Structure formats: C-alpha cells, structure tokens
Coordinates of C-alpha atoms and ligand atoms in Angstrom, one line a residue:
M1334 CA -9.5 -15.7 2.7
I1335 CA -9.8 -12.7 4.8
K1336 CA -6.1 -12.9 6.8
F1337 CA -4.7 -10.9 10.1
I1338 CA -3.2 -8.0 9.4
I1339 CA 0.4 -7.8 10.6
Q1340 CA 1.1 -5.6 13.4
A1341 CA 4.3 -3.2 13.7
P1342 CA 6.8 -3.6 14.9
D1343 CA 7.2 -7.0 12.9
D1344 CA 10.2 -8.0 10.5
R1345 CA 8.0 -9.1 7.8
L1346 CA 6.9 -5.3 7.8
G1347 CA 10.5 -4.2 6.8
I1348 CA 11.5 -6.2 3.8
V1349 CA 11.2 -5.0 0.1
A1350 CA 8.1 -7.4 -1.5
T1351 CA 8.8 -9.5 -4.6
P1352 CA 7.6 -8.5 -8.2
F1353 CA 4.5 -10.8 -9.3
P1354 CA 5.9 -12.8 -12.7
D1355 CA 4.4 -11.4 -16.0
Q1356 CA 1.9 -15.0 -16.0
L1357 CA -0.3 -15.0 -12.6
E1358 CA -0.1 -18.5 -11.7
D1359 CA -3.0 -20.0 -8.8
L1360 CA -0.7 -19.0 -6.3
H1361 CA -0.4 -15.6 -7.0
K1362 CA -4.5 -15.1 -7.5
D1363 CA -5.1 -16.2 -4.2
I1364 CA -2.8 -13.8 -2.6
L1365 CA -4.9 -10.9 -4.4
I1366 CA -8.3 -12.7 -3.4
D1367 CA -6.7 -12.8 -0.2
L1368 CA -6.4 -8.7 -1.1
L1369 CA -9.3 -7.9 -1.9
E1370 CA -11.2 -9.7 0.8
T1371 CA -9.2 -8.8 3.7
F1372 CA -10.0 -5.1 2.5
K1373 CA -13.3 -5.2 2.0
A1374 CA -13.7 -6.8 6.1
T1375 CA -11.7 -3.8 7.3
H1376 CA -13.2 -1.1 8.4
N1377 CA -12.3 2.1 7.6
C1378 CA -9.3 1.5 5.4
I1379 CA -8.5 3.2 2.2
G1380 CA -5.8 0.9 1.0
L1381 CA -3.1 -2.2 2.1
A1382 CA -0.4 -3.6 0.7
A1383 CA -0.2 -7.9 0.4
N1384 CA 2.9 -7.5 2.7
Q1385 CA 0.7 -6.2 4.9
L1386 CA -0.8 -9.6 5.1
G1387 CA 2.4 -11.8 5.2
H1388 CA 2.5 -12.1 1.1
P1389 CA 5.6 -10.6 0.4
W1390 CA 4.7 -9.7 -3.0
R1391 CA 4.2 -6.5 -5.2
A1392 CA 0.7 -5.8 -5.0
I1393 CA -2.0 -3.3 -3.2
I1394 CA -5.1 -2.2 -3.5
T1395 CA -6.8 0.9 -2.5
D1396 CA -10.3 2.4 -2.7
I1397 CA -10.5 6.2 -1.2
T1398 CA -14.7 6.5 -2.2
P1399 CA -16.5 6.5 0.5
G1400 CA -19.2 3.2 -0.6
R1401 CA -15.7 1.8 -2.1
G1402 CA -16.9 1.4 -5.3
E1403 CA -14.0 2.0 -7.1
T1404 CA -11.6 -0.5 -5.6
C1405 CA -8.6 -1.2 -7.5
I1406 CA -5.8 -4.0 -7.4
M1407 CA -2.5 -2.9 -8.9
V1408 CA 0.4 -5.4 -9.4
N1409 CA 3.7 -4.7 -9.6
P1410 CA 2.5 -0.9 -9.3
V1411 CA 5.3 1.3 -9.8
I1412 CA 5.6 5.6 -9.3
T1413 CA 7.0 6.7 -12.6
K1414 CA 6.8 10.1 -11.7
A1415 CA 6.2 12.4 -8.4
S1416 CA 5.7 16.1 -8.0
E1417 CA 8.2 17.9 -6.4
A1418 CA 5.3 19.4 -4.9
Q1419 CA 4.4 18.0 -1.0
Q1420 CA 0.8 17.7 0.7
R1421 CA 0.8 17.3 4.0
V1422 CA -1.3 14.2 5.4
N1423 CA -3.0 13.2 8.2
D1424 CA -1.3 9.9 7.7
G1425 CA -2.5 6.1 9.5
C1426 CA -2.2 2.4 9.0
M1427 CA -3.8 -0.3 9.6
S1428 CA -0.7 -2.2 10.6
V1429 CA -0.5 0.2 13.3
K1430 CA -2.7 0.4 15.8
R1431 CA -0.6 0.0 19.2
G1432 CA 1.2 3.6 20.2
I1433 CA 1.0 6.3 17.7
R1434 CA -2.0 5.3 15.3
N1435 CA -1.6 9.0 13.1
G1436 CA 0.5 11.4 12.3
Y1437 CA 1.3 14.0 9.8
T1438 CA 3.4 13.6 6.9
Y1439 CA 4.6 14.8 3.6
R1440 CA 3.9 13.1 0.4
P1441 CA 3.5 14.0 -3.3
K1442 CA 0.7 15.8 -4.4
R1443 CA 0.6 14.7 -7.5
I1444 CA 1.7 11.1 -8.6
T1445 CA 2.1 8.9 -12.3
V1446 CA 1.9 4.8 -11.7
E1447 CA 2.0 2.1 -13.8
W1448 CA 0.6 -1.1 -13.0
V1449 CA -0.8 -4.4 -14.4
D1450 CA -4.3 -5.5 -13.3
V1451 CA -6.2 -8.7 -12.7
A1452 CA -6.5 -9.4 -16.2
G1453 CA -2.7 -9.3 -16.8
D1454 CA -3.6 -5.7 -18.8
K1455 CA -1.5 -3.0 -18.3
H1456 CA -2.1 0.8 -16.9
R1457 CA -0.5 4.1 -16.5
W1458 CA -2.7 7.0 -14.6
K1459 CA -2.2 10.0 -13.2
F1460 CA -3.4 10.5 -9.5
S1461 CA -3.5 13.6 -7.0
G1462 CA -4.8 14.2 -3.2
L1463 CA -5.6 11.4 -1.4
A1464 CA -5.6 8.8 -4.3
A1465 CA -2.0 9.9 -4.3
A1466 CA -1.2 10.2 -1.0
A1467 CA -2.5 6.8 -0.3
I1468 CA -1.0 5.1 -3.0
H1469 CA 2.3 6.2 -2.3
H1470 CA 1.6 5.2 1.1
E1471 CA 1.2 1.6 -0.5
V1472 CA 3.9 1.3 -2.4
D1473 CA 6.0 2.6 0.4
H1474 CA 4.6 -0.5 2.3
L1475 CA 6.3 -2.6 -0.7
N1476 CA 9.3 -1.2 -0.1
G1477 CA 9.5 -2.0 3.8
V1478 CA 8.4 1.8 5.0
L1479 CA 5.8 2.7 7.3
F1480 CA 4.0 5.9 7.6
L1481 CA 5.9 6.2 11.0
A1482 CA 9.5 6.7 9.0
R1483 CA 8.0 10.0 7.4
L1484 CA 6.5 11.2 10.5
I1485 CA 7.1 15.3 10.1
D1486 CA 7.5 15.4 14.1
N1487 CA 9.5 12.7 15.4
P1488 CA 10.0 9.6 13.0
V1489 CA 9.8 6.3 14.4
V1490 CA 12.0 3.2 12.2
F1491 CA 11.1 0.1 13.8
N1492 CA 12.6 -2.3 11.4
E1493 CA 15.9 -0.3 11.2
N1494 CA 18.1 -4.0 11.5
S1495 CA 16.0 -5.7 8.4
Ligands
LIG971 ZN1 -0.2 1.1 5.8

C-alpha cells in the first residue's frame, strides 16, 4: 500500500526502530511491500526508511540510479565500517518538506553494510559516494536521527525529548 510519508516534526521520526525477526511473517512482508510501493510512487526520492511510513521496523530502501533500476531493500541494515574520510553532502529528506528543505551535512565517504534481503539472504557490501551517503541517511532514520541534526550550519533537532 502507498503510505503517507510522515513529516517532521513528529515523535515517530525520533524513535529507534525495532529489528525484524530472522523469520519474516506476513505482517513483516506487508511492511516491505509498503516501503517498495511508496518508494516507487514518490518522485525524486533516492531512499526511504520504514519508520517514515509509521512502521517502527528496521528496513530501508534505496536507489540512486536515474531510472531507479537498482532498487534495494535492506532488512536490519548495519553499518559495520565507516571511513574516517567524510564527504560534504547536499542533503534533503522526504520527511522534511516544511521549513528547511535542504542543507549540507558530512557523511562517511565509504561504508560497509550488512543486511538481509527480502528472501532472507545475508549480504555484506561496500558503498561509496552518493550510495554511501544515501544509506547512511536512511540508517540514521532507523536510529531516530534526521539530517537536520547533522546540518553543518545551524543543526535542528525536532525530537529532543522523545
Ligand atoms: Zn530522510
């Protein structure tokens, strides 16, 4: 189902999402379908996290290719390594449509990510550049962190108390 993307400020964007169990049940698969369908229906979007749709579970979807031919759903993604070298990113978020829409953040240039796919297979890949930035941004969501909190100039924290 195509879901509404929750807009900041909203306490649901500030909570730490829960890991999926090893064995996905129908309920969990429905969450991943919502993520895929909402992503496909959202223009100019390179990534979403399940908790942006009101599902407080650890899953993200990303695709940085122009035609979105490499859409990847990551269940329980973990960044196991992040380079000390940072990149300056022109960041933005589908949950931040009001007020500040874009701003510069620093994110690691290279990351290693482990995750499980929809079929339950484990993966471990290295990403760099925009892909690393996009995945880092989405994993931030799962930890209740918006890019606004990382703005190089004037960070904004909406969900301080949640
Ligand atoms: Zn976002």
